[in-house]
Structure formats: structure tokens, C-alpha cells
Short mmCIF file of C-alpha atoms in Angstrom, two decimals:
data_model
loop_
_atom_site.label_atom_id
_atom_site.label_comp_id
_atom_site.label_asym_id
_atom_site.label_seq_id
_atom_site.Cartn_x
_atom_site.Cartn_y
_atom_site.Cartn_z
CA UNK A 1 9.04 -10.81 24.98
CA UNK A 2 7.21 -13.55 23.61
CA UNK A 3 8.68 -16.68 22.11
CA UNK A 4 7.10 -18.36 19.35
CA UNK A 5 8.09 -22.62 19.24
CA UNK A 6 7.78 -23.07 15.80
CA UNK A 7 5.59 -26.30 14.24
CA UNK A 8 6.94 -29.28 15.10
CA UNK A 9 10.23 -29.95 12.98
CA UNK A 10 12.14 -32.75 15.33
CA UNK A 11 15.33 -31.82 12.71
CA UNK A 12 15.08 -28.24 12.79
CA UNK A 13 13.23 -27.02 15.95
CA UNK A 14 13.00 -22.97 16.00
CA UNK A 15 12.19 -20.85 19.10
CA UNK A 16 11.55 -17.52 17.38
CA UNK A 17 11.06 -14.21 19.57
CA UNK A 18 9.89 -11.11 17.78
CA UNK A 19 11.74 -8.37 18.55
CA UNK A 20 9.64 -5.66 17.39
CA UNK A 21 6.21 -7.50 18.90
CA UNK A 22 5.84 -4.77 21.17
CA UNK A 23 7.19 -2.04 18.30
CA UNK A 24 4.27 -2.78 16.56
CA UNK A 25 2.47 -0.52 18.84
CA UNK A 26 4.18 2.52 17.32
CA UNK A 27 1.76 1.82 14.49
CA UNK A 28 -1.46 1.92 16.70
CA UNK A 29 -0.24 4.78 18.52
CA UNK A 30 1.74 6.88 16.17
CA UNK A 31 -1.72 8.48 14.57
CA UNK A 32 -2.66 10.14 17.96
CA UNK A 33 0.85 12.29 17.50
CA UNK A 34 -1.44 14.04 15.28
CA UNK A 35 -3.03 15.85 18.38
CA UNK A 36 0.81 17.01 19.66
CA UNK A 37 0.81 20.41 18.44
CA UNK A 38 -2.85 21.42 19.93
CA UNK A 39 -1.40 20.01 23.00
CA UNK A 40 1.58 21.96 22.40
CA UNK A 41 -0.23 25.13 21.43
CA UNK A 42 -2.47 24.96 25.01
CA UNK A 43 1.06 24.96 27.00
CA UNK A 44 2.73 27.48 24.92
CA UNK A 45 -0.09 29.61 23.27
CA UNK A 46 2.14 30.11 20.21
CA UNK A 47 0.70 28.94 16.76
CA UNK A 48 3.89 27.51 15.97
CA UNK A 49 3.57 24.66 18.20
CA UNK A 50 1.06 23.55 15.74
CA UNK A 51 3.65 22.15 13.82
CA UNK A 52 4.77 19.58 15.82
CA UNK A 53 3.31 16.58 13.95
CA UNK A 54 4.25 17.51 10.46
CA UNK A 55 7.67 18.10 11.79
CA UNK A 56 7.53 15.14 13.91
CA UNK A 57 6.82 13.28 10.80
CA UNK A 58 8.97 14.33 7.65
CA UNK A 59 11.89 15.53 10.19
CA UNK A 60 11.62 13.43 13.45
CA UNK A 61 11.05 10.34 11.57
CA UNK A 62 13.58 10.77 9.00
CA UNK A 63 16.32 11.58 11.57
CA UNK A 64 15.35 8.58 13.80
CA UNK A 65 15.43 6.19 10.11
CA UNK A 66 19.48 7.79 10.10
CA UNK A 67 19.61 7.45 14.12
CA UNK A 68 18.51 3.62 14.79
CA UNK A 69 19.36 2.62 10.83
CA UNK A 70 18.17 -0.74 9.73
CA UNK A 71 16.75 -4.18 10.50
CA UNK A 72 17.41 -7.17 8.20
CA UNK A 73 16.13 -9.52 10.79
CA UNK A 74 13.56 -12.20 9.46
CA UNK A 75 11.25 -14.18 10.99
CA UNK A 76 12.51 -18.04 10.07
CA UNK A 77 10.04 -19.63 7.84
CA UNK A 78 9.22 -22.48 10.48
CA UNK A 79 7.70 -19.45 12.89
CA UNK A 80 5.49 -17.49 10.36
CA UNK A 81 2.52 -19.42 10.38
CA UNK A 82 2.06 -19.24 14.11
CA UNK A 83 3.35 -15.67 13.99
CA UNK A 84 0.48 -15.03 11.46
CA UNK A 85 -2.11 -16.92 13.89
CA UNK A 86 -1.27 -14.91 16.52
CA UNK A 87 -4.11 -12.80 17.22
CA UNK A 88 -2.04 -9.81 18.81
CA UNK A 89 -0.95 -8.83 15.59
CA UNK A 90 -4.10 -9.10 13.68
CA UNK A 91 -5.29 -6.93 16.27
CA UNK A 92 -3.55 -3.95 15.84
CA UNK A 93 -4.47 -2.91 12.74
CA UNK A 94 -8.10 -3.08 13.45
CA UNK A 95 -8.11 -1.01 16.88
CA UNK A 96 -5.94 1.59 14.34
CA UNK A 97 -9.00 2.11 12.47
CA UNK A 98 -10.91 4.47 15.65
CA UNK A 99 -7.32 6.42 15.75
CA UNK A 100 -7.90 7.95 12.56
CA UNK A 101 -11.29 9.17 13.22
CA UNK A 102 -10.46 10.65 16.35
CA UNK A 103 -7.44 12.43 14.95
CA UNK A 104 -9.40 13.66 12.12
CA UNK A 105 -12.63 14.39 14.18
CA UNK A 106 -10.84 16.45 17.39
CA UNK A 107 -8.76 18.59 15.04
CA UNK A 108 -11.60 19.32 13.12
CA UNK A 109 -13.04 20.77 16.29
CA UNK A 110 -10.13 22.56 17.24
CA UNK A 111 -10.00 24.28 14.45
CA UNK A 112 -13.20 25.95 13.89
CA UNK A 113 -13.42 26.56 17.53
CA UNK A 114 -10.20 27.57 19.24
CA UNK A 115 -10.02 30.29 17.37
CA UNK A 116 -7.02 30.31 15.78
CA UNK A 117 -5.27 32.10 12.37
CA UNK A 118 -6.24 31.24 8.90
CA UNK A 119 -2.53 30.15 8.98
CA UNK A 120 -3.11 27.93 11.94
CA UNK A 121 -6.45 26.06 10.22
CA UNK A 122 -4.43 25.93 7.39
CA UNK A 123 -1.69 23.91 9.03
CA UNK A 124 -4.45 21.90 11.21
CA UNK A 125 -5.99 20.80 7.34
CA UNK A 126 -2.36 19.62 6.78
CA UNK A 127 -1.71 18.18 9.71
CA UNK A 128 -5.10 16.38 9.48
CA UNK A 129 -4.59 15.14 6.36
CA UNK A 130 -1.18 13.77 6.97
CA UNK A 131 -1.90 11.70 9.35
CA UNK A 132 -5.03 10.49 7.46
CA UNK A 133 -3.18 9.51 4.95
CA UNK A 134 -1.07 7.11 7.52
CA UNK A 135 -4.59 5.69 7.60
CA UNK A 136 -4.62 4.89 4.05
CA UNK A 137 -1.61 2.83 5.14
CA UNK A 138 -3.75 1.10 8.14
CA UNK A 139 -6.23 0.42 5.07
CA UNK A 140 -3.24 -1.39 3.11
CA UNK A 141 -2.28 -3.61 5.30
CA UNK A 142 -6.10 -4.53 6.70
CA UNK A 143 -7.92 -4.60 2.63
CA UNK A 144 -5.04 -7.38 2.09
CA UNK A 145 -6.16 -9.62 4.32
CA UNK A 146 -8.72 -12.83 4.17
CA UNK A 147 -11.16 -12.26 6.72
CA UNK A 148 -14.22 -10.12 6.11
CA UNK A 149 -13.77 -7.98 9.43
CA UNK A 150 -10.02 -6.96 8.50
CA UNK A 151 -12.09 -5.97 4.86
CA UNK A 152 -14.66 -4.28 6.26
CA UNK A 153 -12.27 -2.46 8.81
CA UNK A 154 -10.69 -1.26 5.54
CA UNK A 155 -13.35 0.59 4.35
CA UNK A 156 -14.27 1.73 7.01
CA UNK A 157 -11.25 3.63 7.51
CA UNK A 158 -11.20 4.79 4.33
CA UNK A 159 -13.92 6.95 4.90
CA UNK A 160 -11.78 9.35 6.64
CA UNK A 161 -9.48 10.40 3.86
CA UNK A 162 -12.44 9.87 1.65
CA UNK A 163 -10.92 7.32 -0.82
CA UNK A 164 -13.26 4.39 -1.00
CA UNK A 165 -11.92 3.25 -4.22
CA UNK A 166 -8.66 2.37 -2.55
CA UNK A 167 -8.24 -0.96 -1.41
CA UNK A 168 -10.30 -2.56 -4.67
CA UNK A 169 -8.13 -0.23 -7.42
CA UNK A 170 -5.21 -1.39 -5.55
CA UNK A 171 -5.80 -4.94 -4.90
CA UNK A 172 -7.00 -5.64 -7.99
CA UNK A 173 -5.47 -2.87 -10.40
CA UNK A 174 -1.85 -1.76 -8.50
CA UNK A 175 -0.61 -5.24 -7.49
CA UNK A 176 -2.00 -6.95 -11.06
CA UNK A 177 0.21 -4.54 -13.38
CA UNK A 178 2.28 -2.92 -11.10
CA UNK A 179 6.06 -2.27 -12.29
CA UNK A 180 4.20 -2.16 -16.19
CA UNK A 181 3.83 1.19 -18.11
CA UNK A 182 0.47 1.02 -17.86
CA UNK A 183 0.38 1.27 -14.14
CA UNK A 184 -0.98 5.00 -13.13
CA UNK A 185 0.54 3.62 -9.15
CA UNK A 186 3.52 2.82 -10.52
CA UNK A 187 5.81 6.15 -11.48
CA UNK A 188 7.83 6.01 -14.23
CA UNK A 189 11.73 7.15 -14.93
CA UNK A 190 11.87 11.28 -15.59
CA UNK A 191 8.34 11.72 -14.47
CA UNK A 192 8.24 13.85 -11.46
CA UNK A 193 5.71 13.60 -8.72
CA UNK A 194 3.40 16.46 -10.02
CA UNK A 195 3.09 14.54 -13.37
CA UNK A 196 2.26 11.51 -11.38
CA UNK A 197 0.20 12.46 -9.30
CA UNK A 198 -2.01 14.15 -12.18
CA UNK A 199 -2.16 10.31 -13.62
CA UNK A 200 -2.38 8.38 -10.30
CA UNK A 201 -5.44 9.80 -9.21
CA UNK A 202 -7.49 9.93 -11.76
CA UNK A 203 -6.46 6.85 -13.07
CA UNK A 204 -6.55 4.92 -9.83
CA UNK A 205 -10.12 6.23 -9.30
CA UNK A 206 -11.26 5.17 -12.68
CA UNK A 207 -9.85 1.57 -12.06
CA UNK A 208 -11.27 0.66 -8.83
CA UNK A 209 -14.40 2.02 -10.00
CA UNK A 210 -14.52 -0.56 -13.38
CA UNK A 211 -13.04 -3.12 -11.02
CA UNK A 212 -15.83 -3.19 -8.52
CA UNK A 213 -18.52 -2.02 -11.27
CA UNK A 214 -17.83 -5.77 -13.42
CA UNK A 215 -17.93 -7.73 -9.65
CA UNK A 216 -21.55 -6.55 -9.68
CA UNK A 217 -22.11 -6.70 -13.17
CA UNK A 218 -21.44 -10.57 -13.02
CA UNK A 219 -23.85 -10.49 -9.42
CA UNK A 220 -26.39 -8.91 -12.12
CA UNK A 221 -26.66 -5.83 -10.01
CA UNK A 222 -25.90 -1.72 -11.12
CA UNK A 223 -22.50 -0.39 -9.84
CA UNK A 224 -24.77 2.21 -8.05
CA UNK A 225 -25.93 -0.57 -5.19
CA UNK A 226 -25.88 -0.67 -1.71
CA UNK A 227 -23.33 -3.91 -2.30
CA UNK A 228 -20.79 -1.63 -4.15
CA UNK A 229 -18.03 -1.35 -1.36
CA UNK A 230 -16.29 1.76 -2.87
CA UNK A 231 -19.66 3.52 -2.30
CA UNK A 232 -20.34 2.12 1.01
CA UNK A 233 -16.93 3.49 2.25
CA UNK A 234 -18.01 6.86 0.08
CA UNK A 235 -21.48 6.81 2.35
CA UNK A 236 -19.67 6.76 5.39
CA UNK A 237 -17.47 9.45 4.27
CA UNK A 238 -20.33 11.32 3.32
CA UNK A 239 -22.01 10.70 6.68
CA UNK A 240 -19.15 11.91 8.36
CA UNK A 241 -17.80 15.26 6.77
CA UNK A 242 -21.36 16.46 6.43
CA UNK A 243 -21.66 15.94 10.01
CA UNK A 244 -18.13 18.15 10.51
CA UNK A 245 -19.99 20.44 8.39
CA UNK A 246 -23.10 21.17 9.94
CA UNK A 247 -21.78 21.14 13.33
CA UNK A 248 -18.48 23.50 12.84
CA UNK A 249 -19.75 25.37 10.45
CA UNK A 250 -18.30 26.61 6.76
CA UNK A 251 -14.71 26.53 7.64
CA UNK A 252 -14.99 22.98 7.50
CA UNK A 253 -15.04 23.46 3.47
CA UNK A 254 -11.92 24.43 2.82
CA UNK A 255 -10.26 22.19 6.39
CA UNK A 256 -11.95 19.36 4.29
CA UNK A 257 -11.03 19.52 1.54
CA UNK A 258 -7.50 20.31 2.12
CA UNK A 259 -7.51 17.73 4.53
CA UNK A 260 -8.90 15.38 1.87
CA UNK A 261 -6.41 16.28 -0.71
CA UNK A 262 -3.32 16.08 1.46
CA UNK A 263 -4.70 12.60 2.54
CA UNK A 264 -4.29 11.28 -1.09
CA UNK A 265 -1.33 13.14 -1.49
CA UNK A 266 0.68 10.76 1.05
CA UNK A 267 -0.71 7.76 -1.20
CA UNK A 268 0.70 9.18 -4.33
CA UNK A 269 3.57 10.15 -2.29
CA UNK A 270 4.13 6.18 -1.47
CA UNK A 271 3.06 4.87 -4.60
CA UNK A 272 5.72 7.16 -6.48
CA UNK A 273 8.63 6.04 -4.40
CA UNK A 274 7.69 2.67 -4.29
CA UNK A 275 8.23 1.29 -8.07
CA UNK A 276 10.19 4.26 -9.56
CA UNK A 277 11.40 3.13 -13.17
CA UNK A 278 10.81 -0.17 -12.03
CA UNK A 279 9.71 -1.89 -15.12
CA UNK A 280 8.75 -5.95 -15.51
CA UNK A 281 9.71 -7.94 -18.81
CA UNK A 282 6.87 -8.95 -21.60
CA UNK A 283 6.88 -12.54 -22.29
CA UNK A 284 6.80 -13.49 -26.03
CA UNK A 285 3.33 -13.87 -25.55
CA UNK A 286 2.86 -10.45 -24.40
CA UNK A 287 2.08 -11.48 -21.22
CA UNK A 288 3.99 -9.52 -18.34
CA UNK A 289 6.00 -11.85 -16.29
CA UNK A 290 5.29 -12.11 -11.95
CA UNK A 291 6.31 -9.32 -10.23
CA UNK A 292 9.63 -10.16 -8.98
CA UNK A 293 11.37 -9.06 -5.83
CA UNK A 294 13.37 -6.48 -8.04
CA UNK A 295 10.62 -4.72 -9.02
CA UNK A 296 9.75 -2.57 -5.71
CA UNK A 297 12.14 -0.34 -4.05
CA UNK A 298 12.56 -1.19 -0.48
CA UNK A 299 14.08 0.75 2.96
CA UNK A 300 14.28 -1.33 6.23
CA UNK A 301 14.83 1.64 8.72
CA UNK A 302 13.57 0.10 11.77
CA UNK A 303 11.81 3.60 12.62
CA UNK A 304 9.75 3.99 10.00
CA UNK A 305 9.18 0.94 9.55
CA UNK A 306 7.50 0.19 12.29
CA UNK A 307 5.10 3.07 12.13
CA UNK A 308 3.91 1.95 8.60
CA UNK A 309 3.41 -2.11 9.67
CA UNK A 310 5.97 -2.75 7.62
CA UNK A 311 4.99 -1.07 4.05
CA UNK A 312 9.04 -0.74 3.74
CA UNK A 313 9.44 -4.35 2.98
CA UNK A 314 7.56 -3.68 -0.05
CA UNK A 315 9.53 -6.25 -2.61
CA UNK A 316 8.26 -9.23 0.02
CA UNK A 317 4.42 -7.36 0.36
CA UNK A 318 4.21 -7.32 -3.63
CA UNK A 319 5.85 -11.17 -3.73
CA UNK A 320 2.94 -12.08 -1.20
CA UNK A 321 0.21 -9.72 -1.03
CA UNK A 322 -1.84 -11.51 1.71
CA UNK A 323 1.27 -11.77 3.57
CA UNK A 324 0.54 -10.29 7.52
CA UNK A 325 3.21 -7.32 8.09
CA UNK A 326 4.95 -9.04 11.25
CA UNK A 327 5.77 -11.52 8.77
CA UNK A 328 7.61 -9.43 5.92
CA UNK A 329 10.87 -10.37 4.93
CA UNK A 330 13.88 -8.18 3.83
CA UNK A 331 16.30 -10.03 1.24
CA UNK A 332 19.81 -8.55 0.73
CA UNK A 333 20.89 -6.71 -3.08
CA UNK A 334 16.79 -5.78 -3.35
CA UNK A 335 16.38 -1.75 -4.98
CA UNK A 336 16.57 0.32 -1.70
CA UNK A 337 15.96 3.54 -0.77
CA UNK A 338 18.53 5.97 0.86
CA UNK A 339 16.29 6.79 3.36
CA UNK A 340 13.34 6.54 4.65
CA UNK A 341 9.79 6.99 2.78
CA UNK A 342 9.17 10.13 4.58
CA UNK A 343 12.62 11.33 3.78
CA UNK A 344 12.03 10.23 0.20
CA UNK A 345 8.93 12.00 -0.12
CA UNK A 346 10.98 15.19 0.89
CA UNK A 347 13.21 14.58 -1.87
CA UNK A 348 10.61 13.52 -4.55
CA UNK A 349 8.78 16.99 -4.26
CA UNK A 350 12.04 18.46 -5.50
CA UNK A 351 12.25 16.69 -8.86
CA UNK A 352 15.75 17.42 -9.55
CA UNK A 353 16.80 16.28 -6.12
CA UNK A 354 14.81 13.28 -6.92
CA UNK A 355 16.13 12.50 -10.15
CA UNK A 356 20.20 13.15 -8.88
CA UNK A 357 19.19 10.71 -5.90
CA UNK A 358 17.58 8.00 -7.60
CA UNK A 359 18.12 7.82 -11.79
CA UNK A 360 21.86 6.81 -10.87
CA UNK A 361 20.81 4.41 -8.39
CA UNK A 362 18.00 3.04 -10.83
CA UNK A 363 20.41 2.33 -13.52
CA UNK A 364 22.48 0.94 -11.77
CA UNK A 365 20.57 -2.26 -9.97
CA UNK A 366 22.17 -5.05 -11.25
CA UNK A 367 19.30 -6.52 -13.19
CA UNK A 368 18.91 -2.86 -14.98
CA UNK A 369 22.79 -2.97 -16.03
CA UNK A 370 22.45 0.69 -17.33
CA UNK A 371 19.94 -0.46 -20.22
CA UNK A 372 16.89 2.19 -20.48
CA UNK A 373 15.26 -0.95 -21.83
CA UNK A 374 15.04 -2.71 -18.49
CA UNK A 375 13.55 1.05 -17.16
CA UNK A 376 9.50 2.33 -16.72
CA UNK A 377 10.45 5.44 -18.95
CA UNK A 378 8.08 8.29 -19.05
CA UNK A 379 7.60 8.12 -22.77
CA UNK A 380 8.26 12.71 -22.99
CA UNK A 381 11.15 12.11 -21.34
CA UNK A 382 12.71 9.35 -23.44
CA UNK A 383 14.61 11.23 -25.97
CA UNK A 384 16.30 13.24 -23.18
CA UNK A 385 17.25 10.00 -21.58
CA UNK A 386 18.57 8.14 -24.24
CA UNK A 387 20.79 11.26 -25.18
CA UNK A 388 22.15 11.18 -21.32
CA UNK A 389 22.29 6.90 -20.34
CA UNK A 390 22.67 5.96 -24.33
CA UNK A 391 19.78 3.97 -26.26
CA UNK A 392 17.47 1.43 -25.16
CA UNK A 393 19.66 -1.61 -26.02
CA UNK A 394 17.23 -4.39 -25.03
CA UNK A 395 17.94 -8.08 -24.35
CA UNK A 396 17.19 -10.23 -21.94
CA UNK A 397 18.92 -9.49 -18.79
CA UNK A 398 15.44 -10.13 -17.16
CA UNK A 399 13.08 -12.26 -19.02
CA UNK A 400 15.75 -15.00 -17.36
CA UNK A 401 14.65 -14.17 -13.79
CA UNK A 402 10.88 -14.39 -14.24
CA UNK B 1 -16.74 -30.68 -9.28
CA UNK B 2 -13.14 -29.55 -9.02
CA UNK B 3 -11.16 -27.51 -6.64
CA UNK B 4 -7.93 -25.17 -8.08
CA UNK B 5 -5.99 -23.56 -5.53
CA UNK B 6 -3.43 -19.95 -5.87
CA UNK B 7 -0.51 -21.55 -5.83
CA UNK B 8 0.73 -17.89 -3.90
CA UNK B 9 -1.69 -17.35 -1.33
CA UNK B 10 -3.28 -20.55 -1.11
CA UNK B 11 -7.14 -19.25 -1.74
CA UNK B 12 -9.50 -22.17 -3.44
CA UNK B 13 -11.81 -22.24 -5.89
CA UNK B 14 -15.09 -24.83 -5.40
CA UNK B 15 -16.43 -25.58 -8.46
CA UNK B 16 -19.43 -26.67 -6.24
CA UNK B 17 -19.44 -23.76 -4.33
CA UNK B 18 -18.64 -21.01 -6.66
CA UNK B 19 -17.78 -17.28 -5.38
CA UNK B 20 -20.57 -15.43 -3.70
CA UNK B 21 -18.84 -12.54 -3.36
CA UNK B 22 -16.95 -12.51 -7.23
CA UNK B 23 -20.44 -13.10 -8.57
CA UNK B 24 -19.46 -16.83 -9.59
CA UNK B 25 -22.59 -19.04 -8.84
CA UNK B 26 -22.30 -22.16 -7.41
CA UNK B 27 -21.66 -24.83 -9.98
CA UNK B 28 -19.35 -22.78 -12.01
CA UNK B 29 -16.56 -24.90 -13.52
CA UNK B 30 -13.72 -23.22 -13.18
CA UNK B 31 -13.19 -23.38 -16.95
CA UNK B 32 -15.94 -21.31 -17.23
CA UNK B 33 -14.54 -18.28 -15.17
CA UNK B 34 -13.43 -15.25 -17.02
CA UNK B 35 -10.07 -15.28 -19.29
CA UNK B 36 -8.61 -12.39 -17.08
CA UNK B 37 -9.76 -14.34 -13.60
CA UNK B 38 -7.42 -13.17 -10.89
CA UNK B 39 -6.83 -14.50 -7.39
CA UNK B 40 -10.36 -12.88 -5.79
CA UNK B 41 -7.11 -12.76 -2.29
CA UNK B 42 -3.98 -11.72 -3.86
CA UNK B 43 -4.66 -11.11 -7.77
CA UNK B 44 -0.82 -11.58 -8.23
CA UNK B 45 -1.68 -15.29 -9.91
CA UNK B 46 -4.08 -15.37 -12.90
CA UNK B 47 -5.92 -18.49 -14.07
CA UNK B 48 -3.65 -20.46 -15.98
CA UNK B 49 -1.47 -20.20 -12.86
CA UNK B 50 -3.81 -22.01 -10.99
CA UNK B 51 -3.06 -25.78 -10.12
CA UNK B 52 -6.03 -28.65 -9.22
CA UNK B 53 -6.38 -29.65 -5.84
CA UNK B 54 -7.94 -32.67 -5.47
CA UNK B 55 -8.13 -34.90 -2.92
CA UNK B 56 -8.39 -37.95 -5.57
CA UNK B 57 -6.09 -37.70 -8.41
CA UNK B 58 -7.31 -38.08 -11.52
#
């Protein structure tokens, strides 16, 4: 283990020693789990050994988030600028980004070539696509940074799941009115996942798009330029399924696209446990106050959490966007999950197991005090609400935070 | 020529320098940037949460 002497403080001196430094690996590593169950299906020749990852995922994971439990450990403020020099860290992200092509690109083969079921391709698509949607994740936490190789690493890996748009609707659209009913990444109270997801990704789309289409506009170039990066990242997409196509043949048509939609899938997934009824307070001005800490849910399962660099801490990543994922904090009373993202994303495709797990718990964070007027309500669903929790009563329980 | 810094993430504006990459030319006062100008980094602070940073008060 490495120790980190923080900056010199003669008062206050800190020697700080990551414990999960070496964790972090999971992250770089965990994509190539994807390849388990063709591994698996050589030794055993059954097609059900194919399964493996998406087990290995939504049940392995999920277990080991109830098995190993939590970390609230920080990193002490005095350490974090060294332990966001450190060029370990920064590192692992970027060597992530050849993972998810590989993953994507050797199933691909095996599946129009090992001559497996329908059923079998079918779960390869999935399979596929799950874990290229973990490589939406490696895109998060690489399109947040400063430098213009973690940026263009970004899109770059975007290009597997085929979602360009991604890190500019995000950056630019998610984090600016996230937590605000006009949010399609932010899911609102009584809306299940199937109605968000019908919103998210258009709307998502449409936003990065107009984001990155006025950048140019003020360059005094056409949003259809070899400078638009959502395009660039589409080229290389382009590039690269047409080049699964032609090689493998026309079963790649329907792995693709399967693959492509179960990709985005894991993004609305995320993005629909992640600010769930969350809803930030208008300013007389109209203005929406900061996004506070209260405004994300959070889950610090250690397992998980170190598979997704940290996209758990998510009150702390939304506080400070540029913020490196070895350095996010967890703060006690934040919204938190009861388990897991993977386990929530179990529960949130069964929407009245999601709303029995989480409307309760919603209501009743402290700064929501049972008031549907503190709540991201999905406007059809109001009426149904109100007559359950009682009426909007309003207030200011927290316009006082912001 | 000014310089206003994110007070979250710590990114600076150059009025002298501008934003290649925003599309803000060099010589841009920062006045002059959009009403809905977000951190070009973090896009969590907006414009009027910007604060001067100059090296000489004024």
C-alpha cells in the first residue's frame, strides 16, 4: 500500500493510505468478465454457461454489495490533491477504454461463428451490451475530467455502445438541471422506468445534440463538421459496427442492435435510480438553487463501488463534477439506496417493487418531511399521490439549505 | 483584460485569451459571454457565480 504525506501542514500533518488503491483495478478488469461464459461454454459445452456475466453482474454483484457492505471511509481533505495528481489513478480509466472494445469485438465473433442457438446470440447481444454499458460508466468518469486525452478517451469509448451524444448532453444538460422537472436524466416520483426511459433517450439525444450544435454555431461552423465531437464518436461507431458487419455477416444486425440498445439501457437504468423524486427548490427569481448533496441518491457498497470508479458516491460527483473518483466522499444522513445499483436496477424493472422500496423512503428524507412539494412528481401521477401522501403543502423546508 | 474563475472547480476565464474550444475569441470580455454561460469544466456554476481573479485588485 501506498502512503500519501499530505501538503505540508506543520499543525495538521496527514499520512493518508488508500485502501482501495489497488481495488481500483476491479474497474479496469471487471469488463473482461464479459468473456466468462464463452470461456465457460468451451469447458462445459452447455449454452447455459453463457450466462455467467449477466449473472455475475445483477446477482454476484448484488450479493457481494450485502456480503462486504459498506465503506464510509474518506480521503482527508489535506491528501486529495496529491491523491488527484497521482498518475496511477488517472490511468485507469484510460487503459479501460481498449477493454470495452475487446469485450464487444470477441463476442461479436463468437457469436456469428461458434455456432451457437438463436437463444445463445441472443444472450451474447445481452451480455455484450451489458457490459458496454459499464463503458458508458468508464466514459463518465473520463468526459469529466480537464485534460483533452481523458476527453478524447471519452469518446472514444463511446463509440462502442454507440452513444456519442453522451458525455456533452450530460455534462452540460444532466448535471446543469438535474434534480429539476425538466430533467429527461432525472426520473421523477410514480414514473416507472419504461416511462423514463421513453423520455430519457430521446430527450437526452436531443440535448447533447443542441448543446454541441450552439458550441459550433458560436465557432461559426454547421453542427454537421468534422469538429462536432458527438459525430466524431458517431464516425467511429460507424467505422466499427460496419466493420462487425461485413466481416460476420447479417447476424450482426440484430447482435447490434440489441447490443446497442441494452448498452443505453444500463444508462437509463443509472440515471433512473440516481435522482428518483429528487427535486431542487426555485428561487424567487425562478432560478433553481445548486444542486445540493440531498439531491442524488447514494449507496457506498464497497463492491460495487469499486467496479463503477465510484459512480455510488453520486451526491459528492454532482457537488463536484470534475472531482477524480479516488477522491469521492460519502457524508452520513445523504438519500441512500438499499442496495446496490445493480440490485436497484433489479427492483426498478418491477415498478411496484420499485415504488414499495423507494416512495416510503423518498418521503421520508428529512429535508422531504412527507411534503409532495419537496418531490420530482410525474405530473399523471400526481392526483394519485396526493390522494395517498396528502397535498402538496409547500414551504420552505429547502429553499433554507441552498 | 480580466480573469473570473469557477469558484467550484477552479477553471478560468482570460478575457485575453478567450475559449478556443467554447467558440469565445480572444478578447472577449467576459461581460460579453452568453446570459446562460456555464462552467465550459463542471457547468454546475453559471456566470453570475463567477468571482474576479486578479492578481491586482482593483
Amino acid at each position: 500500500m501506498t502512503s500519501i504525506a499530505a501538503p505540508a501542514s506543520p499543525h495538521n500533518p496527514v499520512a493518508y493510505r488508500d485502501r482501495k488503491r489497488y481495488l481500483w483495478l476491479a474497474s479496469l478488469f471487471y469488463p473482461l468478465v464479459a468473456l466468462s461464459g464463452i470461456g465457460l461454454y468451451e469447458l462445459t459445452g452447455s449454452e447455459w454457461a453463457l450466462l455467467a456475466p449477466v449473472v455475475s453482474i445483477y446477482g454476484g454483484v448484488s450479493l457481494l454489495d450485502w456480503l462486504l457492505g459498506e465503506d464510509r471511509s474518506n480521503p482527508p481533505e489535506a491528501a486529495v490533491e496529491q491523491l488527484e495528481a497521482d498518475a496511477y489513478y488517472r490511468w485507469l480509466p484510460i487503459l479501460t477504454v481498449p477493454m470495452h472494445f475487446l469485450v464487444l469485438i470477441v463476442i461479436a465473433v463468437f457469436a456469428a461463428t461458434s455456432g451457437v442457438s438463436l437463444g445463445g446470440v441472443l444472450v451474447l447481444a445481452l451480455t455484450a451490451g451489458l457490459y458496454s454499458g459499464l463503458g458508458i460508466n468508464t466514459a463518465h468518469e473520463l468526459g469529466h475530467k480537464k485534460t483533452a486525452l481523458e476527453r478524447r478517451m471519452a469518446r472514444i469509448v463511446l463509440a462502442v455502445p454507440a452513444y456519442g451524444h453522451f458525455c456533452v448532453e450530460h455534462n452540460r444538460g444532466h448535471h446543469r438541471y438535474v434534480a429539476t422537472p425538466d430533467d429527461p436524466a432525472s426520473a421523477r416520483m410514480g414514473e416507472s422506468i419504461y416511462r423514463f426511459a421513453a423520455r430519457e433517450i430521446p430527450g437526452g439525444f436531443r440535448r447533447g445534440w443542441a448543446a454541441e450544435r450552439e458550441r459550433l454555431a458560436r465557432l461559426g461552423k454547421p453542427a454537421w463538421h468534422v469538429d462536432n465531437e458527438v459525430l466524431q464518436s458517431y464516425a467511429l461507431s460507424a467505422v466499427l459496427q460496419l466493420a462487425l458487419l461485413a466481416a460476420l455477416g447479417w447476424i450482426m444486425v440484430p447482435f447490434l442492435a440489441i447490443h446497442n440498445v441494452y448498452a443505453w439501457w444500463q444508462l437509463t437504468s443509472a440515471n433512473y435510480v440516481e435522482h428518483y423524486g429528487l427535486l431542487r427548490q426555485q428561487k424567487p427569481n425562478g432560478v433553481f438553487e445548486h444542486c445540493q448533496p440531498h439531491h442524488s441518491w447514494n449507496a457506498d457498497y464497497v463492491a460495487s463501488n469499486v467496479l463503477l470508479y465510484h459512480l455510488e458516491r453520486h451526491s459528492d460527483h454532482h457537488a463536484h463534477p470534475t472531482r477524480r473518483y479516488q477522491s469521492l466522499r460519502s457524508f452520513p444522513e445523504l438519500p441512500t439506496l438499499p442496495n446496490g445499483y445493480f440490485g436497484m436496477f433489479l427492483v426498478a424493472l418491477v415498478p411496484p417493487l420499485w415504488y414499495a422500496l423507494m416512495d416510503k423512503r423518498l418521503l421520508a428524507l428529512p429535508h422531504v418531511g412527507g411534503d409532495l412539494a419537496q418531490v420530482n412528481v410525474e405530473p399523471s401521477r400526481r392526483p394519485r399521490l396526493e390522494a395517498r401522501y396528502g397535498p402538496a403543502r409547500g414551504g420552505t423546508a429547502t429553499g433554507a439549505q441552498a | 483584460m480580466s480573469r473570473y474563475r469557477c469558484p467550484d472547480c477552479g477553471y478560468v476565464y482570460d478575457e485575453s485569451a478567450g475559449d478556443d474550444h467554447e467558440g469565445y475569441a480572444a478578447g472577449t470580455p467576459f461581460a460579453a459571454l452568453p446570459a446562460d454561460f456555464v462552467c465550459p469544466d463542471c457547468a454546475v456554476r453559471t456566470k453570475e457565480d463567477f468571482v474576479r481573479d486578479d492578481p491586482r485588485a482593483d
